[in-house]
Coordinates of C-alpha atoms in Angstrom, one line a residue:
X16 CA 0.0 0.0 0.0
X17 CA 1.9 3.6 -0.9
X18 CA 0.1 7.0 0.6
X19 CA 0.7 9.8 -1.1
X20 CA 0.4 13.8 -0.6
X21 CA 2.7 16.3 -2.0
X22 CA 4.7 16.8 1.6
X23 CA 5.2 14.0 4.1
X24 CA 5.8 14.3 7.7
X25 CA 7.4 12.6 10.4
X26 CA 6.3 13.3 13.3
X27 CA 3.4 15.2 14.8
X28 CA 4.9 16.7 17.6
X29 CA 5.3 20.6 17.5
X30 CA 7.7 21.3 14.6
X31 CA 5.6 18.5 12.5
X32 CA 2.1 19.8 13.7
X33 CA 3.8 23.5 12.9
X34 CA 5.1 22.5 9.4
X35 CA 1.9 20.7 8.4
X36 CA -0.9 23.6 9.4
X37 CA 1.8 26.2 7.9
X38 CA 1.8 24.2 4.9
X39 CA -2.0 23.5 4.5
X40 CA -3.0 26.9 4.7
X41 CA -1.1 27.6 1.2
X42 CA -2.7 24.7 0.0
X43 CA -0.3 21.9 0.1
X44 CA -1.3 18.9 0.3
X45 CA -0.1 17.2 3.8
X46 CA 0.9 13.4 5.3
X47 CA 1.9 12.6 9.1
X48 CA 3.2 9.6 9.7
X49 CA 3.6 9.1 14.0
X50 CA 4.8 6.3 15.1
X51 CA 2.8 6.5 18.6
X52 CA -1.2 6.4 19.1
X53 CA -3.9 9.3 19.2
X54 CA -4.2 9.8 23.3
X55 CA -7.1 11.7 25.6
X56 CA -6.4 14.1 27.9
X57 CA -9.1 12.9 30.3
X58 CA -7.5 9.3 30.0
X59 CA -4.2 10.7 30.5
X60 CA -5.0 12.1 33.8
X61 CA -6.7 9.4 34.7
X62 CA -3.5 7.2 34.4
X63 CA -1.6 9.1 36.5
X64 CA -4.2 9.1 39.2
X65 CA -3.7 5.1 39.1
X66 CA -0.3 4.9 38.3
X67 CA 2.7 4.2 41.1
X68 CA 5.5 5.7 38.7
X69 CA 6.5 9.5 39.6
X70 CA 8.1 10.3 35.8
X71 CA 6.9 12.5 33.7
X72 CA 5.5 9.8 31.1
X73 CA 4.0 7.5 33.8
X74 CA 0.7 8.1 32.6
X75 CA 1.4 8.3 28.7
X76 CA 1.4 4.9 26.5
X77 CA 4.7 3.0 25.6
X78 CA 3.8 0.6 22.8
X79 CA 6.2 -2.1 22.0
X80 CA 5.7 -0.9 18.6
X81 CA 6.9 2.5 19.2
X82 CA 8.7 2.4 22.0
X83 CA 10.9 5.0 24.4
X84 CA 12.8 6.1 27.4
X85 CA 10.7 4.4 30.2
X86 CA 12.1 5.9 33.9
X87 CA 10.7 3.4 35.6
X88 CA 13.5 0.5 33.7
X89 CA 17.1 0.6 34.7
X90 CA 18.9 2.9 32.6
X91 CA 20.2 1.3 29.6
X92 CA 16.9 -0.2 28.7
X93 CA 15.9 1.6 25.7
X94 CA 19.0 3.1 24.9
X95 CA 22.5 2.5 25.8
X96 CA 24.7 5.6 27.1
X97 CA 28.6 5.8 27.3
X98 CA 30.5 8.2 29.1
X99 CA 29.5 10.3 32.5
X100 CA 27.2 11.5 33.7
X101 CA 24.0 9.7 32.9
X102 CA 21.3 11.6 31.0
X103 CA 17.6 10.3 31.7
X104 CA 16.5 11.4 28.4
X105 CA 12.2 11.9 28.5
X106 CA 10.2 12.1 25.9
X107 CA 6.5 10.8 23.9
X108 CA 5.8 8.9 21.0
X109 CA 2.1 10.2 20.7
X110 CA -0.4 12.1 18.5
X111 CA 1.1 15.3 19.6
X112 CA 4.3 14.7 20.9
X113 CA 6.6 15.6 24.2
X114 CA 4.7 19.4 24.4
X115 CA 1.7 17.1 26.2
X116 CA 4.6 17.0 29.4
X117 CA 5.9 19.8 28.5
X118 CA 6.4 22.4 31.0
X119 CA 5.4 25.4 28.6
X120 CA 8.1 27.3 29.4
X121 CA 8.8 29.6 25.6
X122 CA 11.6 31.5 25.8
X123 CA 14.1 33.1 22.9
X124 CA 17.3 32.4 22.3
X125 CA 19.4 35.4 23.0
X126 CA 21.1 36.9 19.9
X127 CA 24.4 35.8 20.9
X128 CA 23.8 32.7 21.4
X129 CA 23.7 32.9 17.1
X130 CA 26.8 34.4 17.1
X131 CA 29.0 32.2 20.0
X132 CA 32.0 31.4 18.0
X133 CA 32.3 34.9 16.4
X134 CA 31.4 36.9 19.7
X135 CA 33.1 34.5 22.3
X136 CA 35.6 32.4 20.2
X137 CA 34.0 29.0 20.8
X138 CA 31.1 26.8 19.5
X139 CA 30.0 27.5 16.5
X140 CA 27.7 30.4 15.1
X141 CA 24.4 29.7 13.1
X142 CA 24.1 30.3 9.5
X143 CA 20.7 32.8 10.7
X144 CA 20.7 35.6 12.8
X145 CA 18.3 36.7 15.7
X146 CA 17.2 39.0 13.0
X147 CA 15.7 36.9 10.4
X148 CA 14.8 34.5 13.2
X149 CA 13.1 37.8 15.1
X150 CA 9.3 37.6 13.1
X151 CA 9.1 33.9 12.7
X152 CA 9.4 34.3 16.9
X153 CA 6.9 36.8 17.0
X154 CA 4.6 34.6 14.9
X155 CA 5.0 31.5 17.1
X156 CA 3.9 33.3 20.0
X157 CA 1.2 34.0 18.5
X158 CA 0.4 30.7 17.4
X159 CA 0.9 29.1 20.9
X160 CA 0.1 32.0 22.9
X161 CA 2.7 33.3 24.9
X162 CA 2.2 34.9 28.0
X163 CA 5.3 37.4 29.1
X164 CA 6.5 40.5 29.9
X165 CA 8.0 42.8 27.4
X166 CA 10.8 45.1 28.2
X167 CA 13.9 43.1 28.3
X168 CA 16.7 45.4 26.7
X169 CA 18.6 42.2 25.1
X170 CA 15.7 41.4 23.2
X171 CA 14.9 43.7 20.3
X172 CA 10.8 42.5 19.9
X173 CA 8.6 43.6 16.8
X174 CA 5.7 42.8 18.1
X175 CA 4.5 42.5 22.2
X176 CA 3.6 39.4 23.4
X177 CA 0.4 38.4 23.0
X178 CA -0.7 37.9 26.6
X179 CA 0.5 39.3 29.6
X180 CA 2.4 37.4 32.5
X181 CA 1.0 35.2 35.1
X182 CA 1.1 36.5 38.5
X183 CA 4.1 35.5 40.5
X184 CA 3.3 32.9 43.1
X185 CA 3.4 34.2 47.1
X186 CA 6.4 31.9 47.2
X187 CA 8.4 33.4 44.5
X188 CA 7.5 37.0 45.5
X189 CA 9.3 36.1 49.3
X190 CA 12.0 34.5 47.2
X191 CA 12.1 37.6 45.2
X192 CA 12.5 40.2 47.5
X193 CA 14.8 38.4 49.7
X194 CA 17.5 37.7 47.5
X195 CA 17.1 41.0 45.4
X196 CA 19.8 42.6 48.0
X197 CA 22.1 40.3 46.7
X198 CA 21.5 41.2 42.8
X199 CA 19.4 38.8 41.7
X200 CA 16.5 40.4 39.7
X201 CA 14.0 37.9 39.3
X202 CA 11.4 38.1 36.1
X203 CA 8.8 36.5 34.7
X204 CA 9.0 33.6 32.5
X205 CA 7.2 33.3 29.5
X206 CA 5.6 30.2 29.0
X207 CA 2.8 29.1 26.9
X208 CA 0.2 29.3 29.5
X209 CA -3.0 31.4 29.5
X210 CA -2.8 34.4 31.6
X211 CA -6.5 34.9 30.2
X212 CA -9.0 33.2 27.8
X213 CA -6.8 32.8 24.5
X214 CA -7.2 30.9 21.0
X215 CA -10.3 28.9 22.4
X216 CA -8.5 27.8 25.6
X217 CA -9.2 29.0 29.2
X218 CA -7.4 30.6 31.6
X219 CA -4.4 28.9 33.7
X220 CA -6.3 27.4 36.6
X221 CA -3.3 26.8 38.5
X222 CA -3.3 23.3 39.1
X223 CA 0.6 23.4 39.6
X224 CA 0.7 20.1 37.1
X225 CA 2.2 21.5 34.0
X226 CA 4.1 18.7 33.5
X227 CA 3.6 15.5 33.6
X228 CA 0.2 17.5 32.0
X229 CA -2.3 20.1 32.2
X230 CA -5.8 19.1 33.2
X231 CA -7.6 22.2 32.1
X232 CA -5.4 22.3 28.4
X233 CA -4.6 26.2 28.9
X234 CA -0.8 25.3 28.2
X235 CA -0.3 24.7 24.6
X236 CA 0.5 21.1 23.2
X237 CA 0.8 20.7 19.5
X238 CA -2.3 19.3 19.5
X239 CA -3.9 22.3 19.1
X240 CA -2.0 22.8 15.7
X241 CA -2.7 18.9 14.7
X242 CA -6.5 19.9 15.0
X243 CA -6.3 23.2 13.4
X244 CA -4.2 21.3 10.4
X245 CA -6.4 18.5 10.1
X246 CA -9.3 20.5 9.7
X247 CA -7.4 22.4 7.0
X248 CA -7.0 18.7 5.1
X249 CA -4.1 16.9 7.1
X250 CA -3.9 13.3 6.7
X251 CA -2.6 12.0 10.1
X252 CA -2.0 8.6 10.4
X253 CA -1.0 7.2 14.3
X254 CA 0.4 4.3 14.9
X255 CA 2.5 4.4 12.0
X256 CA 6.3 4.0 13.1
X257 CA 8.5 5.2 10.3
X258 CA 11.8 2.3 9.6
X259 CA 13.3 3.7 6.9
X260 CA 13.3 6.9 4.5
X261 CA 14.4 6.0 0.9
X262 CA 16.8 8.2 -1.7
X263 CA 16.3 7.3 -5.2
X264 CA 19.6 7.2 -7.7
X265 CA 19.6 11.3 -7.9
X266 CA 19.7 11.8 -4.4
X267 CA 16.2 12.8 -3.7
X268 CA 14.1 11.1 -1.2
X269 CA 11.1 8.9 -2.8
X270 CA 9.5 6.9 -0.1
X271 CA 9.3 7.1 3.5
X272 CA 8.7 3.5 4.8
X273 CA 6.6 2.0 7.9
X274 CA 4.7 -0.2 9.9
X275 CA 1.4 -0.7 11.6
X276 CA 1.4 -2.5 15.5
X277 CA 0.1 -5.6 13.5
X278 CA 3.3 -5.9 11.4
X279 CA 1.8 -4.8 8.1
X280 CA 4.2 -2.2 6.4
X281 CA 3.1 0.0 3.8
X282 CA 4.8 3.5 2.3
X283 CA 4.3 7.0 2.2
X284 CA 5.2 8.8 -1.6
X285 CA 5.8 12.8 -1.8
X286 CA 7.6 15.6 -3.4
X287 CA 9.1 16.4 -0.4
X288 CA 9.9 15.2 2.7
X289 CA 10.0 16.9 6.3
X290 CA 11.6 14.7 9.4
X291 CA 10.2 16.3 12.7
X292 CA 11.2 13.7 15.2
X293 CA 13.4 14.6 18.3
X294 CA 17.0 14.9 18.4
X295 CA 17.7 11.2 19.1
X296 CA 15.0 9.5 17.0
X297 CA 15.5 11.7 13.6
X298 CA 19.5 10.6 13.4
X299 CA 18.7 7.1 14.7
X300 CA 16.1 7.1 11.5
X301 CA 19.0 8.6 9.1
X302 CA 21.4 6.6 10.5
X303 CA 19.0 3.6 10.0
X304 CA 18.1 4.3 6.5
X305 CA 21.8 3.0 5.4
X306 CA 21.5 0.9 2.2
X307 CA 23.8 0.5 -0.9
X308 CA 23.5 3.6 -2.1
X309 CA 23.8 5.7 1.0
X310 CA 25.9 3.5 3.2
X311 CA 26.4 5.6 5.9
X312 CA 22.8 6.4 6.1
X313 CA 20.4 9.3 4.5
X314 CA 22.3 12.7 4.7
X315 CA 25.3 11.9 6.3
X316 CA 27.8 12.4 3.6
X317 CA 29.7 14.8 6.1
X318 CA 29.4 12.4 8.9
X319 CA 28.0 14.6 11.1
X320 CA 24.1 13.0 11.5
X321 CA 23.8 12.0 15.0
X322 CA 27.2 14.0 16.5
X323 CA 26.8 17.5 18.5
X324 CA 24.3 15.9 21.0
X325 CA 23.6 19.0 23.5
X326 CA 21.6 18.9 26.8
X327 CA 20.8 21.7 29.4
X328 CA 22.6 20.4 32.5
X329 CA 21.1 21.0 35.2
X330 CA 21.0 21.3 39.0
X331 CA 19.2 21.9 41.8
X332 CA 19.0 23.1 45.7
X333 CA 15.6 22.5 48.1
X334 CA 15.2 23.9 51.5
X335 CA 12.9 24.8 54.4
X336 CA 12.4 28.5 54.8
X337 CA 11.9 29.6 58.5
X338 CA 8.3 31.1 57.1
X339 CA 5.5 29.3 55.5
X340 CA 5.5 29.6 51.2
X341 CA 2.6 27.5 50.1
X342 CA 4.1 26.1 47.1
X343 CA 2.0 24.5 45.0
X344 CA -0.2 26.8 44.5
X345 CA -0.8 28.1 40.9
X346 CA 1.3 27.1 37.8
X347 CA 4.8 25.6 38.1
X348 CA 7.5 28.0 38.2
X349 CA 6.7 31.8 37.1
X350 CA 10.2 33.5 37.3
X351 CA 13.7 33.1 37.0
X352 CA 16.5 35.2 37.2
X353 CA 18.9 36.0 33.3
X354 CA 21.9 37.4 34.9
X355 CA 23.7 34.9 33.8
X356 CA 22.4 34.2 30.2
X357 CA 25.2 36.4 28.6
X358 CA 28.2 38.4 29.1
X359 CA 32.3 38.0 28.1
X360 CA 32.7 35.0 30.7
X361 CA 31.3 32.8 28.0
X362 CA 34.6 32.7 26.8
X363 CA 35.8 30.4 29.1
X364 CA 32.3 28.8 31.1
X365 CA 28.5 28.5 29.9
X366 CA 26.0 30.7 30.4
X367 CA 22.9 29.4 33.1
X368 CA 19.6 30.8 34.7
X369 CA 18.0 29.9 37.9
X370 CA 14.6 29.3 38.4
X371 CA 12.0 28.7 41.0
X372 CA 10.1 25.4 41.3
X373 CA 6.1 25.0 42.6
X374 CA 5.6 21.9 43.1
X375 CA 4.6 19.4 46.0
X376 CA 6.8 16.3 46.5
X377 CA 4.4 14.4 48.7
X378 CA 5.7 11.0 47.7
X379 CA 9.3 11.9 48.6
X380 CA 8.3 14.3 51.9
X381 CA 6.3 11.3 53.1
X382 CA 9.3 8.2 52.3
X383 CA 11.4 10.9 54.2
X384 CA 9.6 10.8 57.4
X385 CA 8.4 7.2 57.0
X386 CA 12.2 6.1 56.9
X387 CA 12.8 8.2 59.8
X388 CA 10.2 6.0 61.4
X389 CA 7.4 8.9 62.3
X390 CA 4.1 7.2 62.7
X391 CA 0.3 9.2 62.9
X392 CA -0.1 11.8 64.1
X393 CA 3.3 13.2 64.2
X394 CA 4.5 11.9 60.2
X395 CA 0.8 13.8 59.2
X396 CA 2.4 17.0 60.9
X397 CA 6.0 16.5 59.8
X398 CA 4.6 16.1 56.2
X399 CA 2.5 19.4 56.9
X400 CA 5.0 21.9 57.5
X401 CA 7.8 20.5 55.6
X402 CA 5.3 21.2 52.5
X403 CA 4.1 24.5 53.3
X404 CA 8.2 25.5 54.1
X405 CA 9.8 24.0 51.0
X406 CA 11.0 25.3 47.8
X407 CA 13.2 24.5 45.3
X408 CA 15.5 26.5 42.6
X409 CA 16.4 24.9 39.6
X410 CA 19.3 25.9 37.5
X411 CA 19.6 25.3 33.4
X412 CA 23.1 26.0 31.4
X413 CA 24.1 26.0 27.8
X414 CA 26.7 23.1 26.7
X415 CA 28.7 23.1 23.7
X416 CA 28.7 21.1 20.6
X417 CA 31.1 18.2 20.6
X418 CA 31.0 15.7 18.0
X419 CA 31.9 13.4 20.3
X420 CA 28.7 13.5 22.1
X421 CA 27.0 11.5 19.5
X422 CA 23.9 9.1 18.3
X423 CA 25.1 5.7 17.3
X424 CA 22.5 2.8 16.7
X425 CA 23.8 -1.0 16.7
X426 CA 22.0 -3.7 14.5
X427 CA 23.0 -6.7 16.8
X428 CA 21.0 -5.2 19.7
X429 CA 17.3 -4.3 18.7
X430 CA 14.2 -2.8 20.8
X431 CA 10.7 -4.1 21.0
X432 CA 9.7 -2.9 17.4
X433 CA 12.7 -4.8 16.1
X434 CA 14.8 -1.4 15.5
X435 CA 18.2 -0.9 15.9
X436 CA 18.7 0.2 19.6
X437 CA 20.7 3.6 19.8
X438 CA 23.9 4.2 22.1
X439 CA 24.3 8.1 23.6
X440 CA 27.3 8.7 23.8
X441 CA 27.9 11.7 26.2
X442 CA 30.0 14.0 28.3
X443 CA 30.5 17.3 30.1
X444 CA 33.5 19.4 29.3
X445 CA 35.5 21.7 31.6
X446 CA 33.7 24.7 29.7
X447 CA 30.5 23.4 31.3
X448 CA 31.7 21.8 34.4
X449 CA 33.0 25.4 35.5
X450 CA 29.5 26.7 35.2
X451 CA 28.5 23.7 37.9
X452 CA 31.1 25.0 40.2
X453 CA 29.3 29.1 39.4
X454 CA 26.1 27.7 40.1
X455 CA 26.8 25.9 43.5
X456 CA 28.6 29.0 44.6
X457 CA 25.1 30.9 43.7
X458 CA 23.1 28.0 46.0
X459 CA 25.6 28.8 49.1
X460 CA 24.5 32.6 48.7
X461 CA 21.0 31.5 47.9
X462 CA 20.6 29.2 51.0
X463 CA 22.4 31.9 53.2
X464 CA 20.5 35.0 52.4
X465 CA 17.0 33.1 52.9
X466 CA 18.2 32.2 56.2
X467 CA 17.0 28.5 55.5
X468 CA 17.9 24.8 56.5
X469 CA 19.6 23.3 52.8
X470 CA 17.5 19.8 52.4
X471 CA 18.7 18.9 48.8
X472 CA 21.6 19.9 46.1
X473 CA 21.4 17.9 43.4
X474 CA 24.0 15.9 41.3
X475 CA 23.8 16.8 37.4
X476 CA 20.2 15.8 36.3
X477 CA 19.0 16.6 32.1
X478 CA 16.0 18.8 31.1
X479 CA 15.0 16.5 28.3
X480 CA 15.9 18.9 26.2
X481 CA 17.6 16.6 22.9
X482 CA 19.6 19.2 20.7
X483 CA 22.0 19.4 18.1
X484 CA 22.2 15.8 16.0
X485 CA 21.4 17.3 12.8
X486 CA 22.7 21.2 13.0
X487 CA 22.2 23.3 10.2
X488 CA 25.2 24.9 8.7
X489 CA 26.3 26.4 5.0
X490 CA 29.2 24.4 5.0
X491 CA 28.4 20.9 3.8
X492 CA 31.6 19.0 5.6
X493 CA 30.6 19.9 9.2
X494 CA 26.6 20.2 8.8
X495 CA 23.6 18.3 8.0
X496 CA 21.1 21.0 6.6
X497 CA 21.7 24.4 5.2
X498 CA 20.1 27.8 6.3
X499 CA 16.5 26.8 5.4
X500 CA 16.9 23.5 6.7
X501 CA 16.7 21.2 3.5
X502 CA 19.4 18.4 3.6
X503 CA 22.5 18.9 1.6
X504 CA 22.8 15.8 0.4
X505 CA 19.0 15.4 -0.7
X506 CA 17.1 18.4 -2.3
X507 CA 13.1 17.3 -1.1
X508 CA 14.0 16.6 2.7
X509 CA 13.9 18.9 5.3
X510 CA 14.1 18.5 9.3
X511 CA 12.4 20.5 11.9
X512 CA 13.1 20.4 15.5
X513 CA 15.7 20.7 17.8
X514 CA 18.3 18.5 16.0
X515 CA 18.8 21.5 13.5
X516 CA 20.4 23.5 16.5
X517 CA 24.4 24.6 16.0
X518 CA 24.1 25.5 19.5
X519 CA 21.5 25.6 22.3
X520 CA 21.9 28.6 25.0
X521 CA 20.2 28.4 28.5
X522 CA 16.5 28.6 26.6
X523 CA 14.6 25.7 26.5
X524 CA 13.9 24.7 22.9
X525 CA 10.5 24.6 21.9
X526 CA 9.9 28.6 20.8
X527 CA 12.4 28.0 18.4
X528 CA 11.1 24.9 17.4
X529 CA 8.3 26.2 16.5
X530 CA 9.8 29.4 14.6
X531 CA 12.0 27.2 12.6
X532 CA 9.2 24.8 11.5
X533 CA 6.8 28.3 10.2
X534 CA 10.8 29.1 8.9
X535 CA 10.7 25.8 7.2
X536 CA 7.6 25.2 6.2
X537 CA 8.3 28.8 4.0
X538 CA 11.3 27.7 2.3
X539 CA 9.6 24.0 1.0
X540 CA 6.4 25.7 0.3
X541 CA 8.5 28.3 -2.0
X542 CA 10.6 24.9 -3.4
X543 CA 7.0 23.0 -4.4
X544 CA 6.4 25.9 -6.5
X545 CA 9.4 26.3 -8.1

């Protein structure tokens, strides 16, 4: 059985889901192939009610036909990782992708962070400036509805952001205005959460469960731009895991092959081709695509698809104020402090934010005091005030492309859908480790000036933010796409999403995502015609 449409897409996440409704609107005829099922919020909440797992994707299916990272196996169980330290990748293979866990957070990359090797002597710079990035930005706030607050001087806007920001939690504002004496001039984050009624969705309700998912749907998932394309024409077909992409004897790519959860396999036929899966699963689908005529795989003439792997590393500090903060109420996390997003140290260390956390750890607080052997009805009032006096600041920082720090796959060790299982392999270097020591200095003056008892400091941990495998670049020796994302080696395919990234910052990933896929979804739309 062959499909057909003039564009197909792999992957329905946000860049796909972007791509396809930019696409349909100028009349293009669209195909998305996911490789995970069509899910229900309801349902989904639901699951997490019943389930014992505290991940992110406890509640969310993990077909053996489309499988992922599952927390709750030892690592090593759907992927393989070498090197230190260990990154507990996250992420969906669903009708909408990772943005249903997402934590809506939608910030821009700062306009150095295009220019690193040319402003700070290392990484690399992008083959795109903040400038021509700037409108495609303002666009996908739009689209997703960004709630912020305009003003910041490093940030040349064109446009305000559609929807102011939320209120600031009574935690955060004690946070705020007791480490302000110390320079630390917290702001709002924008995030893709409705500060009021927006694009048919209500109002944040604050139920402090952004992630693992938002039971109201005010934060934006990409399936509000699934919908919106599929009502504009999309063909989306679930349950259809992707094996192999084609390239015909001139280099362009013909036929995108997959299979259904019964085994049947069928093929999907276009004039172009978009892959919009996440920075491990697009290479490990290049790299798997290897046949006589591309040995090395689809695109990876240069040998670079699957190398520059990037994460935000991350770390965090908890502790018990001496006065009650009620986190937990409203949405999770609604400032952090930039100071440390840019500026001439990046010459030698990374650039990081902090941020404050709102959630409630009951599971944790509870095995705390349990192991300490409280019984009722002192653990019921141990519990109480150690969750009313908690909070937590998290930490994000920018790591630099390596091409060491790579996506293998190995044929001889396959997962449940019979595909090649992947091998991470992955490390910090000293330009990021001497941002760890920054940030630990930062927590000592943190825990000090709020006079509080330190509980926690975390060990690195990963943001699940996968960067970097497939970066765009002019120069076909050290990158994988050009400026407009299209392949070098094959004129009809295209990748959207985070893989595309030369570098990656201290902001999460999904804003740019998103402007690169309307950015994307331009350039093949102006190809088709020609």
């Amino acid at each position: 059985m062959t499909e057909t449409a003039d564009v197909v897409i792999i992957g329905s996440g946000v860049a796909g889901a972007m791509c396809a409704w930019r696409l349909a609107r100028k009349g293009v005829k669209v195909l998305i192939l996911e490789a995970g099922p069509r899910i229900d919020r309801g349902q989904v909440v639901r699951n997490f009610m019943a389930t014992v797992n505290l991940d992110l994707s406890g509640g969310y299916p993990n077909e053996p036909w489309a499988p992922r990272p599952d927390w709750s196996t030892p690592v090593g169980g759907y992927f393989r990782q070498v090197g230190e330290p260990i990154v507990r990748a996250e992420y969906l293979r669903v009708v909408g992708g990772t943005t249903w866990h997402w934590n809506g957070n939608a910030i821009r990359l700062h306009p150095s962070d295009f220019r690193l090797k040319s402003t700070y002597g290392v990484g690399v710079d992008w083959p795109i400036t903040y400038d021509e990035i700037e409108p495609y930005y303002v666009e996908a706030e739009n689209e997703m509805g960004v709630a912020g607050e305009d003003g910041d001087p490093q940030f040349p806007r064109s446009a305000s952001y559609p929807m102011p920001p939320l209120p600031s939690t009574y935690a955060d504002r004690i946070i705020m205005d007791r480490l302000a004496p110390l320079g630390f001039q917290f702001a709002a984050r924008p995030v893709t959460r409705n500060s009021r009624d927006y694009d048919g969705r209500a109002r944040c309700e604050g139920f402090s469960l952004c992630a693992p998912i938002c039971p109201s749907g005010a934060r934006y998932n990409a399936m509000v731009h699934v919908e919106k394309a599929e009502k504009l024409g999309v063909r989306v077909i679930d349950n259809a895991r992707v094996d192999r992409v084609e390239a015909g004897p001139d280099g362009r790519i013909i036929a995108a092959h997959f299979a259904r959860p019964g085994g049947e396999t069928a093929m999907a036929s276009g004039r172009a081709f978009i892959l919009a899966a996440n920075g491990l699963e697009s290479p490990r689908l290049l790299l798997a695509s290897a046949d006589d005529r591309v040995p090395a795989g689809i695109a990876n003439t240069s040998d670079q698809v699957g190398r520059n792997f990037m994460e935000h590393p991350a770390y965090l500090v908890r502790g018990l104020m001496p006065v009650p903060v009620y986190s937990g109420r409203g949405p999770d996390g609604t400032v952090a402090w930039y100071g440390g997003r840019d500026g001439a140290f990046r010459k030698t260390r990374a650039a990081f934010h902090l941020a404050t956390g709102n959630r409630i750890r009951m599971h944790d607080i509870a095995n705390h005091y349990l192991a300490e052997g409280l019984m009722p009805p002192e653990l019921d009032s141990a519990i109480q005030h150690h969750a009313i006096h908690e909070f937590e600041i998290d930490s994000q920082l920018e790591q630099l492309p390596n091409p060491d720090n790579r996506v293998t796959i190995d044929w001889s060790d396959r997962d449940s859908a019979g595909q090649p299982r992947m091998t991470l392999h992955f490390t910090l270097s000293e330009y990021e480790l001497r941002t760890s020591a920054e940030i630990y200095r930062q927590f000592d003056r943190i825990v000090k000036a709020l006079n509080c008892k330190e509980i926690f400091r975390s060990d690195f941990f990963a943001h699940h933010h996968l960067m970097g495998t497939l970066r765009m670049g002019q120069d076909r020796r050290t990158a994988v796409v050009d400026d407009t994302c299209r392949a070098h080696d094959h004129p009809n395919l295209f990748v959207a999403g985070s893989a595309v990234f030369p570098t990656g910052g201290i902001a999460n990933p999904t804003l740019t995502i998103a402007a690169l896929a309307l950015r994307t979804a331009d350039a093949v739309s102006v190809q088709l015609r020609s």
